[in-house]
Short mmCIF file of C-alpha atoms and ligand atoms in Angstrom, two decimals:
data_model
loop_
_atom_site.label_atom_id
_atom_site.label_comp_id
_atom_site.label_asym_id
_atom_site.label_seq_id
_atom_site.Cartn_x
_atom_site.Cartn_y
_atom_site.Cartn_z
CA MET A 1 32.43 22.67 -51.58
CA SER A 2 34.03 25.67 -51.17
CA GLY A 3 36.99 25.88 -53.31
CA LYS A 4 40.04 24.53 -51.75
CA GLU A 5 39.53 21.19 -51.89
CA GLN A 6 40.09 20.82 -55.78
CA ARG A 7 43.51 22.87 -54.92
CA TYR A 8 44.65 19.63 -51.69
CA LEU A 9 43.09 16.86 -54.15
CA GLU A 10 45.42 17.85 -56.52
CA GLU A 11 48.67 18.91 -53.78
CA THR A 12 47.76 15.17 -52.61
CA ILE A 13 47.59 13.83 -55.62
CA ALA A 14 50.91 14.95 -57.03
CA SER A 15 52.21 13.38 -53.39
CA ASN A 16 51.17 10.02 -54.73
CA TRP A 17 49.43 9.64 -51.04
CA ILE A 18 47.07 7.58 -52.39
CA ALA A 19 46.13 5.96 -49.00
CA PRO A 20 44.55 5.43 -45.69
CA LEU A 21 47.36 7.32 -43.77
CA GLY A 22 49.40 10.47 -45.01
CA PRO A 23 50.28 14.13 -44.10
CA GLN A 24 46.71 14.93 -44.84
CA VAL A 25 45.68 12.62 -43.18
CA ASP A 26 47.92 13.52 -40.05
CA ARG A 27 46.97 17.35 -40.61
CA PHE A 28 43.73 16.58 -41.02
CA GLU A 29 43.31 15.48 -37.74
CA ALA A 30 45.51 18.04 -35.77
CA GLU A 31 43.33 20.32 -36.66
CA ILE A 32 40.05 19.49 -35.86
CA ALA A 33 41.63 18.97 -32.46
CA ALA A 34 42.77 22.82 -32.48
CA TYR A 35 39.68 23.83 -33.88
CA LEU A 36 37.53 21.33 -30.60
CA GLY A 37 40.00 22.53 -28.08
CA VAL A 38 40.93 19.33 -27.41
CA ARG A 39 44.11 17.32 -27.33
CA GLY A 40 43.97 14.78 -30.28
CA ALA A 41 41.71 13.27 -33.08
CA LEU A 42 41.63 10.17 -34.57
CA ALA A 43 40.39 10.34 -38.61
CA LEU A 44 37.66 7.30 -39.84
CA ASN A 45 35.49 7.11 -42.36
CA SER A 46 33.42 7.21 -40.44
CA GLY A 47 31.45 8.51 -37.20
CA THR A 48 29.01 4.57 -36.95
CA ALA A 49 33.11 3.91 -36.85
CA ALA A 50 34.20 6.21 -34.23
CA MET A 51 31.25 5.32 -31.91
CA HIS A 52 32.23 1.56 -32.68
CA LEU A 53 35.64 2.89 -31.57
CA ALA A 54 33.91 5.09 -28.56
CA LEU A 55 32.59 2.27 -27.09
CA LEU A 56 35.47 -0.50 -26.89
CA LEU A 57 37.55 1.81 -25.45
CA ALA A 58 34.86 2.54 -22.60
CA GLY A 59 35.26 -1.40 -21.99
CA ALA A 60 31.49 -2.06 -23.18
CA GLY A 61 31.26 -5.66 -24.36
CA LYS A 62 29.01 -8.91 -24.28
CA GLY A 63 26.63 -8.15 -21.44
CA ASP A 64 26.71 -4.61 -20.04
CA ARG A 65 24.43 -1.53 -20.68
CA ILE A 66 25.16 1.31 -21.94
CA PHE A 67 22.44 4.28 -21.73
CA CYS A 68 22.45 6.26 -25.08
CA SER A 69 19.71 9.43 -25.90
CA ALA A 70 16.51 7.91 -27.40
CA LEU A 71 15.62 10.82 -30.00
CA THR A 72 18.84 10.30 -32.50
CA PHE A 73 19.51 8.56 -35.31
CA ALA A 74 20.16 4.61 -35.47
CA ALA A 75 23.98 5.03 -36.05
CA THR A 76 24.14 6.55 -32.62
CA ALA A 77 22.60 3.37 -31.29
CA ASN A 78 23.63 0.56 -33.52
CA PRO A 79 27.14 -0.08 -32.59
CA ILE A 80 25.81 -1.02 -28.59
CA LEU A 81 24.35 -4.17 -30.72
CA TYR A 82 27.62 -4.63 -32.64
CA VAL A 83 29.68 -4.64 -29.08
CA GLU A 84 27.53 -7.50 -27.95
CA ALA A 85 26.15 -4.61 -25.19
CA GLU A 86 22.30 -4.07 -24.08
CA PRO A 87 21.36 -0.56 -25.06
CA VAL A 88 18.66 1.73 -22.19
CA PHE A 89 17.92 4.46 -23.80
CA ILE A 90 16.59 7.65 -22.02
CA ASP A 91 14.40 10.51 -23.43
CA SER A 92 14.59 14.58 -24.20
CA GLU A 93 13.76 16.92 -22.25
CA PRO A 94 11.98 20.06 -23.23
CA GLU A 95 14.40 22.66 -23.27
CA THR A 96 17.19 21.80 -25.48
CA TRP A 97 15.82 18.31 -27.17
CA ASN A 98 18.54 16.09 -25.61
CA ILE A 99 18.62 13.26 -22.86
CA SER A 100 17.41 14.23 -20.34
CA PRO A 101 19.48 14.66 -16.48
CA ALA A 102 15.83 13.63 -14.14
CA ALA A 103 15.35 10.51 -16.53
CA LEU A 104 18.97 9.77 -16.75
CA GLU A 105 19.53 10.02 -13.28
CA ARG A 106 16.51 7.86 -12.41
CA ALA A 107 18.26 5.25 -14.82
CA LEU A 108 21.70 5.10 -12.89
CA PHE A 109 20.08 4.87 -9.81
CA ASP A 110 17.69 2.61 -10.15
CA ALA A 111 21.20 0.78 -12.51
CA GLN A 112 23.35 0.91 -9.30
CA LYS A 113 20.91 -0.41 -6.82
CA GLU A 114 20.81 -3.38 -9.50
CA LYS A 115 24.56 -3.21 -9.40
CA ALA A 116 24.58 -2.81 -12.69
CA LEU A 117 25.62 0.95 -13.23
CA PRO A 118 26.41 1.48 -17.61
CA LYS A 119 30.28 1.32 -19.52
CA ALA A 120 28.90 4.36 -20.93
CA VAL A 121 26.62 6.80 -21.03
CA ILE A 122 26.43 8.41 -24.90
CA VAL A 123 25.01 11.72 -25.21
CA VAL A 124 23.01 13.35 -28.54
CA ASN A 125 23.63 17.44 -29.19
CA LEU A 126 20.58 16.90 -32.06
CA TYR A 127 20.14 19.08 -35.16
CA GLY A 128 23.38 21.68 -34.00
CA GLN A 129 22.86 22.02 -30.05
CA SER A 130 24.53 21.31 -26.84
CA ALA A 131 23.27 18.56 -24.53
CA LEU A 132 22.91 19.88 -21.09
CA MET A 133 26.66 19.19 -20.09
CA LYS A 134 26.88 20.44 -16.70
CA PRO A 135 24.64 18.54 -14.81
CA LEU A 136 24.77 15.02 -17.68
CA LEU A 137 28.81 15.97 -16.78
CA GLU A 138 27.90 15.99 -12.08
CA LEU A 139 25.57 12.91 -12.98
CA GLY A 140 28.61 11.16 -14.33
CA GLU A 141 31.13 11.75 -12.11
CA LYS A 142 28.75 11.54 -8.54
CA TYR A 143 28.45 7.29 -10.47
CA GLY A 144 31.61 7.16 -11.96
CA VAL A 145 30.72 6.87 -15.57
CA ALA A 146 31.77 8.08 -18.98
CA LEU A 147 30.37 10.30 -20.61
CA ILE A 148 30.45 9.86 -25.07
CA GLU A 149 29.54 13.24 -26.76
CA ASP A 150 28.05 12.00 -29.84
CA ALA A 151 28.54 16.00 -31.69
CA ALA A 152 28.00 14.48 -35.73
CA GLU A 153 24.82 16.86 -36.14
CA SER A 154 26.99 19.52 -33.56
CA LEU A 155 30.19 20.47 -34.91
CA GLY A 156 30.98 24.24 -34.79
CA ALA A 157 28.46 24.32 -31.26
CA ILE A 158 29.22 26.29 -27.96
CA TYR A 159 27.91 25.17 -24.99
CA ARG A 160 29.33 27.20 -21.30
CA GLY A 161 32.45 28.74 -23.82
CA LYS A 162 34.09 25.10 -25.30
CA LYS A 163 32.88 23.09 -28.66
CA SER A 164 30.17 20.84 -27.98
CA GLY A 165 32.57 17.73 -28.69
CA SER A 166 35.10 18.17 -26.23
CA PHE A 167 32.57 17.46 -22.80
CA GLY A 168 33.16 14.23 -22.82
CA ARG A 169 36.02 11.04 -22.39
CA PHE A 170 35.43 10.76 -25.75
CA GLY A 171 33.47 12.58 -29.07
CA ILE A 172 32.23 11.40 -32.17
CA LEU A 173 32.24 14.08 -35.91
CA SER A 174 30.53 12.67 -38.81
CA PHE A 175 31.92 14.03 -41.83
CA ASN A 176 28.80 12.39 -43.91
CA GLY A 177 27.54 13.94 -46.75
CA ASN A 178 24.48 15.52 -45.33
CA LYS A 179 26.26 16.98 -42.52
CA ILE A 180 27.81 20.30 -41.49
CA ILE A 181 31.06 19.92 -43.46
CA THR A 182 31.51 16.55 -44.97
CA THR A 183 34.66 14.50 -46.94
CA SER A 184 31.91 12.88 -48.14
CA GLY A 185 31.74 9.97 -45.61
CA GLY A 186 34.20 10.22 -42.39
CA GLY A 187 34.15 10.59 -39.40
CA ALA A 188 36.62 11.17 -36.26
CA LEU A 189 37.42 10.18 -32.76
CA VAL A 190 37.85 13.29 -30.72
CA SER A 191 39.42 12.97 -26.90
CA GLY A 192 41.77 14.33 -23.90
CA ASP A 193 43.34 11.55 -23.31
CA PRO A 194 46.19 9.91 -25.46
CA GLU A 195 46.43 6.80 -25.18
CA ALA A 196 43.53 5.81 -25.69
CA LEU A 197 43.50 7.63 -29.11
CA LYS A 198 47.12 5.26 -29.67
CA ARG A 199 44.31 2.24 -28.72
CA ALA A 200 42.12 3.54 -31.31
CA ARG A 201 44.58 4.54 -33.75
CA TYR A 202 45.27 0.72 -33.66
CA LEU A 203 41.99 -1.63 -33.97
CA ALA A 204 41.79 0.86 -36.31
CA SER A 205 44.36 -0.10 -39.01
CA GLN A 206 43.26 -3.90 -38.51
CA ALA A 207 45.02 -4.39 -35.16
CA ARG A 208 48.49 -4.82 -35.92
CA GLN A 209 51.48 -5.52 -33.38
CA GLN A 210 54.92 -3.61 -34.42
CA ALA A 211 56.28 -6.51 -35.81
CA ARG A 212 57.74 -6.64 -39.34
CA HIS A 213 55.35 -9.96 -40.21
CA TYR A 214 52.28 -9.14 -40.09
CA GLU A 215 51.79 -10.00 -35.59
CA HIS A 216 47.38 -10.34 -34.55
CA THR A 217 46.53 -10.63 -31.28
CA GLU A 218 42.96 -9.19 -31.07
CA VAL A 219 40.42 -8.55 -33.51
CA GLY A 220 40.90 -4.82 -35.71
CA TYR A 221 39.27 -3.16 -37.69
CA ASN A 222 39.58 -0.91 -41.53
CA TYR A 223 38.39 2.63 -40.43
CA ARG A 224 41.23 5.03 -41.49
CA LEU A 225 39.99 8.09 -43.46
CA SER A 226 41.60 7.66 -46.55
CA ASN A 227 44.62 11.01 -47.49
CA LEU A 228 42.81 11.77 -50.19
CA LEU A 229 39.18 12.12 -48.42
CA ALA A 230 41.25 14.32 -45.72
CA ALA A 231 42.34 17.29 -47.31
CA VAL A 232 38.75 17.31 -48.70
CA GLY A 233 38.14 18.16 -45.28
CA ARG A 234 41.22 20.98 -44.72
CA ALA A 235 39.25 22.51 -46.96
CA GLN A 236 35.70 21.64 -45.79
CA LEU A 237 36.58 23.11 -41.80
CA GLU A 238 38.13 25.83 -43.66
CA VAL A 239 34.41 27.50 -43.70
CA ILE A 240 32.84 26.12 -40.71
CA GLU A 241 32.41 29.48 -39.51
CA GLU A 242 30.73 30.26 -43.10
CA ARG A 243 28.91 27.41 -43.14
CA ILE A 244 27.52 28.03 -39.30
CA ALA A 245 26.60 31.99 -40.46
CA ALA A 246 24.88 31.37 -43.30
CA LYS A 247 22.50 28.66 -41.09
CA LYS A 248 22.23 31.18 -38.15
CA ARG A 249 20.95 33.61 -41.35
CA VAL A 250 18.35 30.62 -42.18
CA ASN A 251 16.77 29.51 -38.89
CA GLU A 252 16.46 33.67 -37.95
CA ARG A 253 14.15 34.12 -41.32
CA TYR A 254 11.82 31.20 -40.54
CA ARG A 255 11.71 32.44 -36.81
CA GLU A 256 11.12 35.84 -38.47
CA ALA A 257 8.60 34.29 -41.14
CA LEU A 258 6.84 31.62 -39.02
CA GLY A 259 8.17 32.48 -35.03
CA ARG A 260 4.76 34.01 -34.95
CA THR A 261 2.05 31.52 -35.26
CA GLY A 262 0.14 29.80 -32.95
CA GLY A 263 1.15 26.27 -32.54
CA PHE A 264 4.40 26.86 -33.56
CA SER A 265 7.32 26.12 -31.05
CA PHE A 266 11.29 26.25 -32.73
CA MET A 267 13.45 24.13 -30.88
CA PRO A 268 14.49 26.83 -28.59
CA GLY A 269 17.88 27.81 -28.57
CA PRO A 270 20.80 27.70 -26.43
CA GLU A 271 20.93 30.12 -23.39
CA GLU A 272 24.62 29.10 -22.68
CA GLY A 273 26.25 29.78 -25.74
CA ARG A 274 25.81 28.67 -29.28
CA SER A 275 23.54 26.22 -31.74
CA THR A 276 24.93 26.15 -35.46
CA TYR A 277 21.23 25.34 -35.82
CA TRP A 278 22.66 22.05 -38.45
CA LEU A 279 18.43 21.63 -38.91
CA THR A 280 15.92 24.12 -38.28
CA SER A 281 13.55 22.13 -36.45
CA LEU A 282 9.59 23.09 -34.77
CA THR A 283 7.00 21.51 -33.46
CA VAL A 284 3.35 21.62 -34.83
CA GLU A 285 0.61 21.38 -32.53
CA LYS A 286 -2.34 20.60 -34.67
CA LYS A 287 -5.05 21.95 -31.69
CA LYS A 288 -3.19 25.18 -32.52
CA CYS A 289 -2.84 26.13 -36.38
CA GLY A 290 -5.26 23.51 -37.57
CA VAL A 291 -2.69 21.36 -39.66
CA SER A 292 -0.48 18.09 -38.36
CA ARG A 293 3.16 17.96 -39.27
CA ASP A 294 2.97 15.73 -42.04
CA ASP A 295 -0.31 17.60 -43.82
CA LEU A 296 2.78 20.64 -44.52
CA ILE A 297 5.44 17.76 -45.43
CA GLU A 298 2.52 17.06 -47.86
CA ALA A 299 2.17 20.69 -49.14
CA LEU A 300 6.13 20.71 -49.39
CA GLU A 301 6.35 17.57 -50.79
CA ASN A 302 3.84 18.67 -53.72
CA GLU A 303 6.07 21.67 -54.80
CA ASN A 304 9.00 19.51 -54.48
CA ILE A 305 10.48 20.87 -51.72
CA GLU A 306 11.76 17.79 -48.95
CA ALA A 307 10.92 18.27 -44.92
CA ARG A 308 10.96 15.79 -42.42
CA PRO A 309 10.34 14.71 -39.62
CA VAL A 310 12.25 14.74 -36.57
CA TRP A 311 13.96 11.25 -36.11
CA LYS A 312 11.72 8.44 -34.96
CA PRO A 313 13.68 7.20 -31.10
CA MET A 314 14.78 4.43 -30.99
CA GLN A 315 11.85 2.93 -28.55
CA LEU A 316 10.24 3.36 -30.71
CA GLN A 317 12.03 1.71 -33.31
CA PRO A 318 11.74 -1.79 -33.69
CA LEU A 319 14.81 -3.06 -34.01
CA TYR A 320 15.30 -1.71 -30.66
CA SER A 321 11.68 -2.02 -28.60
CA GLY A 322 12.27 -4.48 -26.50
CA TYR A 323 15.02 -2.66 -23.99
CA ARG A 324 14.46 -0.50 -21.20
CA TYR A 325 13.17 2.97 -21.69
CA TYR A 326 13.11 6.92 -19.73
CA ALA A 327 10.80 8.93 -20.07
CA HIS A 328 11.07 12.45 -19.32
CA LYS A 329 8.61 12.06 -16.38
CA PRO A 330 6.89 8.73 -15.52
CA GLY A 331 4.35 9.76 -18.11
CA GLU A 332 5.51 11.75 -19.99
CA SER A 333 7.76 10.87 -22.95
CA VAL A 334 9.14 14.67 -24.33
CA SER A 335 11.02 12.29 -27.27
CA GLU A 336 8.03 10.50 -28.61
CA ARG A 337 5.65 14.04 -29.06
CA LEU A 338 9.13 15.69 -30.49
CA PHE A 339 8.48 12.77 -33.00
CA GLU A 340 4.48 13.83 -33.23
CA GLN A 341 5.01 16.86 -33.98
CA GLY A 342 8.36 17.27 -34.74
CA LEU A 343 9.31 19.16 -37.98
CA CYS A 344 13.15 19.77 -39.71
CA LEU A 345 12.30 21.90 -42.47
CA PRO A 346 15.34 22.60 -45.56
CA SER A 347 18.46 24.36 -43.83
CA GLY A 348 21.29 24.15 -46.25
CA SER A 349 24.23 26.70 -46.09
CA SER A 350 23.76 26.64 -49.58
CA LEU A 351 19.87 27.76 -49.64
CA THR A 352 19.14 31.37 -50.88
CA GLU A 353 16.32 33.54 -49.44
CA GLU A 354 14.36 33.22 -53.22
CA GLU A 355 14.15 28.74 -52.04
CA GLN A 356 14.07 29.85 -48.57
CA GLU A 357 11.03 32.71 -48.94
CA ARG A 358 8.97 29.24 -51.07
CA VAL A 359 9.47 27.40 -48.85
CA ILE A 360 7.66 29.81 -46.21
CA GLU A 361 4.99 30.20 -48.63
CA VAL A 362 4.22 27.22 -49.27
CA ILE A 363 3.87 26.92 -45.31
CA LYS A 364 1.69 30.30 -44.54
CA ASN A 365 -0.71 28.66 -48.28
CA ARG A 366 -1.37 25.60 -45.79
CA LEU A 367 -2.37 27.61 -42.82
CA LYS A 368 -4.72 30.21 -44.70
C1 PLP B 1 25.25 11.46 -38.84
C2 PLP B 1 25.39 10.97 -37.17
C3 PLP B 1 25.95 9.60 -36.82
C4 PLP B 1 26.21 8.43 -38.29
O1 PLP B 1 27.71 9.27 -39.17
P1 PLP B 1 28.36 8.84 -40.12
O2 PLP B 1 29.51 9.32 -40.24
O3 PLP B 1 27.45 8.56 -41.49
O4 PLP B 1 28.42 7.15 -40.33
C5 PLP B 1 25.66 9.61 -36.61
N1 PLP B 1 24.74 9.95 -34.80
C6 PLP B 1 24.54 10.92 -35.29
C7 PLP B 1 23.70 11.76 -34.63
C8 PLP B 1 24.26 11.37 -36.81
O5 PLP B 1 23.49 12.28 -37.05
#
């Protein structure tokens, strides 16, 4: 917490607006939209709910295809199954670890030949870093396919002067407890299309028709964010720039201390913008440094320090192994290499220098 949450919560409780709507929600939505530079935002009770709504608005339903970044958290892909569409997973490229334009182009080319272009492409911006939106938007345009940006991990990142999450037809954000700002649980859908957001708001509020009585013509959802949690979110959004600065310092200290270790390669930084360094991640090549990623996780675990492998790609998940997958290049699966070698280090914005020094010492000692 940053300090102001309690004040905003007390104001909200005093106002007696304890509902999944209210003035704090309205303000939070306006502030999110202003921060991202988009026309509108809809505050929701999770990022997963936001993705579900984005897919519904893209018109995805039974039998449709949705293309999706392979290297991500399952919450990105699960809503594809909620709408009974068929996911096709697209590999990462090595430059940003995000969706490979080369693999996406091959997938779109094949889909066009099969007369089964996807209803949308979900582009995930991993670990605080934007994907290569320029070539991705060009492909979307060329094939007439909408992009949905999963910016759950990249709130605050910038690509070519614009905020991550503001490029696609829809962007989704998460305010889950592990994200750069949090409402404990929450999310948002952002878009430049006010009509689409209006429909999303209706679907997220039980699809209640305009009538004095309760009139329903289609299935709805209960996805809106509580006014109390929006108060927390507003206080959090006020400190996001400080959080990004803190995470950047954490990243710089790791790079300084460990960057010259043979066999260690940090997730490359962006060439055209800024990363939020939500998680500092690197790959560990045992052949070059003598220890594996798992050796390091174990050494840290023995000191009661938690570190984790990078996301296990969707094509390797038992739930998703039956679906199609396009590698970066035929015979070169980048996401699978990243999963084998990739390590996410403790990266909290409240990590002290002393705590971080301890993490670095454990790693250095294990390398000896
Ligand atoms: C956290 C996360 C989500 C889901 O957000 P929730 O608010 O937890 O539902 C989606 N995609 C990615 C990449 C995430 O990291």
